[in-house]
Tab-separated table of C-alpha atoms in Angstrom:
chain	number	residue	atom	x	y	z
A	207	MET	CA	-28.553	10.935	8.858
A	208	ASP	CA	-26.400	8.642	10.988
A	209	ASN	CA	-25.291	6.831	7.863
A	210	VAL	CA	-23.883	10.059	6.402
A	211	ALA	CA	-21.673	10.378	9.489
A	212	PHE	CA	-20.323	6.863	8.819
A	213	LEU	CA	-19.724	7.804	5.188
A	214	ALA	CA	-17.895	11.023	6.131
A	215	GLY	CA	-15.872	9.173	8.771
A	216	ALA	CA	-14.754	6.493	6.303
A	217	TYR	CA	-13.623	9.018	3.677
A	218	ALA	CA	-11.929	11.229	6.276
A	219	LEU	CA	-10.023	8.310	7.829
A	220	ALA	CA	-8.927	6.926	4.471
A	221	PHE	CA	-7.661	10.236	3.127
A	222	VAL	CA	-6.101	11.424	6.385
A	223	GLY	CA	-4.226	8.123	6.465
A	224	ILE	CA	-3.014	8.403	2.876
A	225	VAL	CA	-2.049	12.093	3.107
A	226	GLY	CA	-0.385	11.517	6.490
A	227	TYR	CA	1.684	8.669	5.049
A	228	ALA	CA	2.658	10.765	2.001
A	229	TRP	CA	3.753	13.600	4.309
A	230	SER	CA	5.795	11.287	6.540
A	231	LEU	CA	7.352	9.641	3.468
A	232	ASN	CA	8.449	13.026	2.104
A	233	ARG	CA	10.000	13.895	5.453
A	234	ARG	CA	11.868	10.573	5.653
A	235	LEU	CA	13.101	10.976	2.076
A	236	ARG	CA	14.329	14.520	2.748
A	237	ARG	CA	16.194	13.360	5.858
A	238	ALA	CA	17.734	10.363	4.077
A	239	ARG	CA	18.950	12.606	1.255
A	240	ALA	CA	20.432	15.118	3.700
A	241	GLU	CA	22.217	12.241	5.468
A	242	ALA	CA	23.550	10.892	2.159
A	243	GLU	CA	24.755	14.348	1.171
A	244	ALA	CA	26.475	14.875	4.522
A	245	LEU	CA	28.314	11.578	4.065
A	246	SER	CA	29.472	12.414	0.573
A	247	GLU	CA	30.862	15.848	1.629
A	248	PRO	CA	34.009	14.597	3.485
A	249	ARG	CA	34.878	12.544	0.407
A	250	SER	CA	34.839	15.585	-1.870
A	251	GLU	CA	36.944	17.519	0.671
A	252	GLN	CA	39.563	14.756	0.650
A	253	ARG	CA	39.871	15.117	-3.093
B	66	MET	CA	16.384	10.946	-11.525
B	67	ARG	CA	14.088	8.870	-13.739
B	68	ALA	CA	12.148	7.371	-10.821
B	69	GLU	CA	11.777	10.888	-9.407
B	70	SER	CA	10.132	12.127	-12.624
B	71	VAL	CA	7.851	9.053	-12.746
B	72	ALA	CA	6.785	9.717	-9.142
B	73	LYS	CA	5.989	13.351	-9.926
B	74	PHE	CA	3.906	12.377	-12.950
B	75	LEU	CA	2.028	9.710	-10.978
B	76	GLY	CA	1.362	12.135	-8.113
B	77	VAL	CA	-0.126	14.800	-10.393
B	78	ALA	CA	-2.129	12.183	-12.343
B	79	ALA	CA	-3.466	10.700	-9.076
B	80	VAL	CA	-4.813	14.074	-7.907
B	81	VAL	CA	-6.269	14.832	-11.362
B	82	VAL	CA	-8.164	11.506	-11.401
B	83	LEU	CA	-8.997	11.408	-7.686
B	84	LEU	CA	-10.915	14.720	-7.573
B	85	PRO	CA	-13.538	13.768	-10.202
B	86	GLY	CA	-13.534	10.216	-8.784
B	87	VAL	CA	-14.567	11.452	-5.339
B	88	TYR	CA	-17.276	13.638	-6.946
B	89	LEU	CA	-18.577	10.680	-8.976
B	90	GLY	CA	-18.648	8.434	-5.933
B	91	LEU	CA	-20.127	10.895	-3.456
B	92	VAL	CA	-22.537	12.829	-5.698
B	93	TRP	CA	-23.016	11.486	-9.220
B	94	ALA	CA	-23.495	7.734	-8.643
B	95	PRO	CA	-26.894	6.782	-7.203
B	96	PRO	CA	-27.230	5.591	-3.601
B	97	ASP	CA	-27.767	1.870	-3.029
B	98	ALA	CA	-31.430	0.809	-2.934
B	99	LEU	CA	-31.029	-0.983	0.421
B	100	MET	CA	-28.038	0.608	2.162
B	101	GLY	CA	-28.572	4.197	1.002
B	102	ASN	CA	-25.687	6.669	1.030
B	103	VAL	CA	-23.443	4.644	3.332
B	104	GLN	CA	-22.806	2.274	0.411
B	105	ARG	CA	-20.692	5.083	-1.125
B	106	ILE	CA	-17.918	3.878	1.219
B	107	MET	CA	-17.404	1.246	-1.501
B	108	TYR	CA	-15.597	3.870	-3.646
B	109	VAL	CA	-12.708	4.065	-1.154
B	110	HIS	CA	-13.027	0.581	0.384
B	111	PHE	CA	-12.772	-1.489	-2.778
B	112	PRO	CA	-9.958	0.566	-4.429
B	113	SER	CA	-8.012	0.267	-1.150
B	114	TRP	CA	-7.998	-3.517	-1.615
B	115	LEU	CA	-6.879	-3.186	-5.214
B	116	ALA	CA	-3.907	-1.073	-4.058
B	117	THR	CA	-3.209	-3.550	-1.226
B	118	GLY	CA	-3.156	-6.426	-3.710
B	119	ALA	CA	-0.867	-4.477	-6.042
B	120	GLY	CA	1.526	-3.752	-3.167
B	121	TYR	CA	1.740	-7.328	-1.916
B	122	LEU	CA	2.028	-8.717	-5.441
B	123	ILE	CA	4.951	-6.359	-6.158
B	124	GLY	CA	6.445	-7.396	-2.815
B	125	PHE	CA	6.149	-11.075	-3.725
B	126	VAL	CA	7.487	-10.792	-7.295
B	127	ALA	CA	10.337	-8.463	-6.275
B	128	SER	CA	11.293	-10.816	-3.408
B	129	VAL	CA	11.465	-13.799	-5.782
B	130	LEU	CA	13.579	-11.704	-8.157
B	131	TYR	CA	15.865	-10.623	-5.306
B	132	LEU	CA	16.484	-14.206	-4.201
B	133	THR	CA	17.207	-15.343	-7.745
B	134	ARG	CA	19.252	-12.358	-8.962
B	135	ARG	CA	20.555	-10.769	-5.729
B	136	GLU	CA	20.190	-7.265	-7.153
B	137	PRO	CA	19.443	-4.704	-4.394
B	138	ARG	CA	16.857	-2.859	-6.500
B	139	TRP	CA	14.454	-5.815	-6.151
B	140	ASP	CA	14.747	-5.568	-2.384
B	141	TRP	CA	13.968	-1.831	-2.603
B	142	TRP	CA	10.872	-2.558	-4.702
B	143	ALA	CA	9.740	-5.334	-2.329
B	144	GLU	CA	10.045	-3.041	0.694
B	145	ALA	CA	8.259	-0.198	-1.129
B	146	GLY	CA	5.393	-2.362	-2.408
B	147	ILE	CA	4.793	-4.002	0.963
B	148	GLU	CA	4.966	-0.826	3.063
B	149	VAL	CA	2.484	0.992	0.810
B	150	GLY	CA	0.399	-2.214	0.679
B	151	VAL	CA	0.215	-2.168	4.488
B	152	LEU	CA	-1.055	1.435	4.340
B	153	PHE	CA	-3.894	0.482	1.976
B	154	ASN	CA	-4.565	-2.711	3.960
B	155	CYS	CA	-5.217	-0.419	6.963
B	156	THR	CA	-7.496	1.943	5.002
B	157	GLY	CA	-9.361	-1.075	3.591
B	158	LEU	CA	-9.901	-2.575	7.045
B	159	LEU	CA	-10.886	0.756	8.621
B	160	THR	CA	-13.364	1.725	5.903
B	161	GLY	CA	-14.767	-1.824	5.956
B	162	SER	CA	-15.236	-1.662	9.707
B	163	ILE	CA	-17.034	1.700	9.435
B	164	TRP	CA	-19.227	0.280	6.651
B	165	GLY	CA	-19.929	-2.841	8.720
B	166	ARG	CA	-21.363	-0.964	11.712
B	167	PRO	CA	-24.513	0.450	10.004
B	168	THR	CA	-25.007	-2.521	7.648
B	169	TRP	CA	-24.102	-5.580	9.767
B	170	GLY	CA	-24.606	-3.953	13.162
B	171	VAL	CA	-21.004	-4.626	14.283
B	172	TRP	CA	-17.633	-2.898	13.841
B	173	TRP	CA	-15.848	-6.237	13.616
B	174	THR	CA	-16.698	-9.926	13.443
B	175	TRP	CA	-14.456	-12.998	13.173
B	176	ASP	CA	-15.799	-13.816	9.738
B	177	PRO	CA	-13.390	-15.756	7.418
B	178	ARG	CA	-12.841	-12.771	5.050
B	179	LEU	CA	-12.189	-10.300	7.856
B	180	THR	CA	-10.024	-12.730	9.820
B	181	THR	CA	-7.820	-13.726	6.866
B	182	THR	CA	-7.466	-10.030	5.978
B	183	ALA	CA	-6.380	-9.156	9.517
B	184	ILE	CA	-3.866	-12.034	9.392
B	185	MET	CA	-2.571	-10.653	6.078
B	186	LEU	CA	-2.006	-7.250	7.699
B	187	LEU	CA	-0.151	-8.866	10.616
B	188	ILE	CA	2.074	-10.892	8.252
B	189	PHE	CA	3.135	-7.868	6.194
B	190	ALA	CA	3.449	-5.567	9.207
B	191	GLY	CA	5.676	-8.361	10.575
B	192	TYR	CA	7.736	-8.157	7.367
B	193	LEU	CA	8.434	-4.479	8.132
B	194	VAL	CA	9.332	-5.323	11.749
B	195	VAL	CA	11.745	-8.048	10.594
B	196	ARG	CA	13.458	-5.518	8.322
B	197	ALA	CA	13.911	-3.145	11.252
B	198	PHE	CA	15.612	-5.821	13.371
B	199	VAL	CA	18.255	-7.154	10.952
B	200	GLU	CA	21.270	-4.874	10.636
B	201	ASP	CA	23.268	-6.480	7.836
B	202	PRO	CA	21.731	-5.215	4.545
B	203	GLU	CA	22.164	-8.494	2.641
B	204	ALA	CA	20.887	-10.712	5.461
B	205	ARG	CA	17.972	-8.298	5.930
B	206	ALA	CA	17.020	-8.458	2.268
B	207	ARG	CA	17.274	-12.270	2.228
B	208	VAL	CA	15.220	-12.851	5.386
B	209	ALA	CA	12.638	-10.243	4.361
B	210	ALA	CA	12.268	-11.831	0.912
B	211	LEU	CA	11.549	-15.207	2.524
B	212	VAL	CA	8.920	-13.653	4.832
B	213	ALA	CA	7.271	-11.905	1.858
B	214	ILE	CA	7.171	-15.086	-0.248
B	215	VAL	CA	5.766	-17.269	2.544
B	216	GLY	CA	3.376	-14.514	3.698
B	217	PHE	CA	1.986	-14.023	0.199
B	218	ALA	CA	0.303	-17.443	0.512
B	219	ASP	CA	-2.404	-15.670	2.561
B	220	VAL	CA	-3.340	-13.316	-0.325
B	221	PRO	CA	-5.217	-15.900	-2.475
B	222	ILE	CA	-6.800	-17.279	0.726
B	223	VAL	CA	-8.200	-13.774	1.427
B	224	TYR	CA	-9.495	-13.484	-2.136
B	225	PHE	CA	-11.203	-16.894	-2.209
B	226	SER	CA	-12.374	-16.869	1.439
B	227	VAL	CA	-15.805	-15.516	0.419
B	228	ARG	CA	-16.257	-18.481	-1.956
B	229	TRP	CA	-14.701	-21.226	0.153
B	230	TRP	CA	-16.504	-20.494	3.409
B	231	ARG	CA	-19.938	-19.222	4.466
B	232	THR	CA	-19.236	-15.583	5.339
B	233	LEU	CA	-21.054	-12.404	6.305
B	234	HIS	CA	-18.985	-10.554	3.708
B	235	GLN	CA	-20.498	-10.608	0.222
B	236	PRO	CA	-18.672	-12.382	-2.628
B	237	GLN	CA	-17.048	-10.391	-5.453
B	238	SER	CA	-19.651	-8.416	-7.484
B	239	SER	CA	-19.774	-8.412	-11.259
B	240	PRO	CA	-20.265	-5.168	-13.281
B	241	GLU	CA	-23.407	-6.749	-14.772
B	242	THR	CA	-25.126	-6.836	-11.385
B	243	VAL	CA	-24.289	-3.222	-10.472
B	244	ASP	CA	-25.778	0.091	-11.689
B	245	PRO	CA	-23.668	1.321	-14.691
B	246	GLU	CA	-23.098	4.711	-12.991
B	247	MET	CA	-21.675	2.925	-9.951
B	248	VAL	CA	-19.348	0.964	-12.241
B	249	VAL	CA	-18.047	4.197	-13.834
B	250	ALA	CA	-17.418	5.828	-10.428
B	251	LEU	CA	-15.731	2.683	-9.154
B	252	ARG	CA	-13.458	2.373	-12.200
B	253	VAL	CA	-12.362	6.018	-11.907
B	254	MET	CA	-11.564	5.458	-8.224
B	255	PHE	CA	-9.693	2.235	-9.090
B	256	LEU	CA	-7.499	4.214	-11.467
B	257	ALA	CA	-7.028	7.029	-8.926
B	258	PHE	CA	-5.952	4.604	-6.188
B	259	LEU	CA	-3.606	2.738	-8.538
B	260	LEU	CA	-1.967	6.049	-9.493
B	261	LEU	CA	-1.799	7.009	-5.825
B	262	PHE	CA	-0.246	3.639	-5.056
B	263	GLY	CA	2.263	4.122	-7.891
B	264	TYR	CA	3.232	7.566	-6.594
B	265	LEU	CA	3.736	6.398	-3.002
B	266	ALA	CA	5.524	3.165	-3.954
B	267	THR	CA	7.938	4.999	-6.283
B	268	ARG	CA	8.738	7.560	-3.551
B	269	ARG	CA	9.224	4.699	-1.067
B	270	TYR	CA	11.545	2.967	-3.559
B	271	LEU	CA	13.603	6.170	-3.766
B	272	LEU	CA	13.834	6.228	0.037
B	273	ALA	CA	14.990	2.586	0.145
B	274	ARG	CA	17.585	3.297	-2.558
B	275	THR	CA	18.920	6.398	-0.768
B	276	ARG	CA	19.191	4.522	2.552
B	277	TRP	CA	20.985	1.610	0.885
B	278	GLU	CA	23.499	3.995	-0.726
B	279	THR	CA	24.106	5.643	2.659
B	280	GLU	CA	24.613	2.247	4.311
B	281	ARG	CA	27.062	1.209	1.591
B	282	ARG	CA	28.987	4.481	1.941
B	283	LEU	CA	29.200	4.015	5.721
B	284	LEU	CA	30.577	0.503	5.218
B	285	GLU	CA	33.144	1.862	2.747
B	286	LEU	CA	34.222	4.538	5.244
B	287	GLU	CA	34.514	1.939	8.012
B	288	ALA	CA	36.615	-0.302	5.764
B	289	ALA	CA	38.855	2.644	4.785
B	290	ARG	CA	39.467	3.408	8.481
B	291	GLY	CA	40.546	-0.209	8.886
C-alpha cells in the first residue's frame, strides 16, 4: 500500500512540475508580447 | 507564426498521446515481479531523461551553431532546449528519488549515476544563471554558448556512468529483457514526453525571440535619442 503512495507522489510531482512550467511559460510569453507591442506603438504614432 | 502553429500541433499531439500512455503505464502494463506497482514510476522517470537528453543535445548543437554562424536564432534554440532540459532533469531526479526510497531504502545516495546527474543539473542551471547576469545580448549569447558546450561534456559521463563504475543504479535495460507490454507502455510515454518537450521548447523559443526583438528595439530607440 505504501508503494502506491510513492507511485502517486512521483506522478503528481512530475505532472505538477510540467504543467506549472507550461503555465509560467505562457504567462512570460504573454507579458513579453505585451511589452513588445507597447514598444512598437510609439513608432506607429510617429509615422 | 510558423513556430506558433508547430507549438500548437505539438501541444495537442502531446495530450493525445499522453492520456493513453498514462493509462498503459498505470493500468495496462503488468507490475514488476519484484518491485510491484512502484516500478510504474519508470513510465515517467525514463521518458524524463529522454527529454532531458533532447534538451541538452539541442542546447549543445545550437550553441556550436551560434558560435560558428552568429545567428541569434541558434541562441534562442540553445536557451529553449536547455531551460526545458533543466525542467525534465528535475522531474527525472525527483521521480528517481521517490522510486529509490522503497526500492533502495534511501531517497538519495552519492552513487556515480546520481552524482553525475546532479552535477549535470547544476551545470545547466548555472547556464541559465549566467544568462541572467550578462546584459549585452551578444556577449550573453557567446558566454552562454561556451558554458553549454563545455557543460555538455558531462552528458556522456552520465550515460556511461552505470557501465564505467560499480553503481547502485541499474545499467540501461534492453527491450528483450523486459515484458513486451512494458515496452509498449514505455514507448508510448517516450513519444508523449518528446512531444511535450517539443511543445515547451518551441514556446520557449518564441519567448526568447520576442525578448530579443524587444531588446533590439530598445537599443534602436536609445540610439535614435542619441
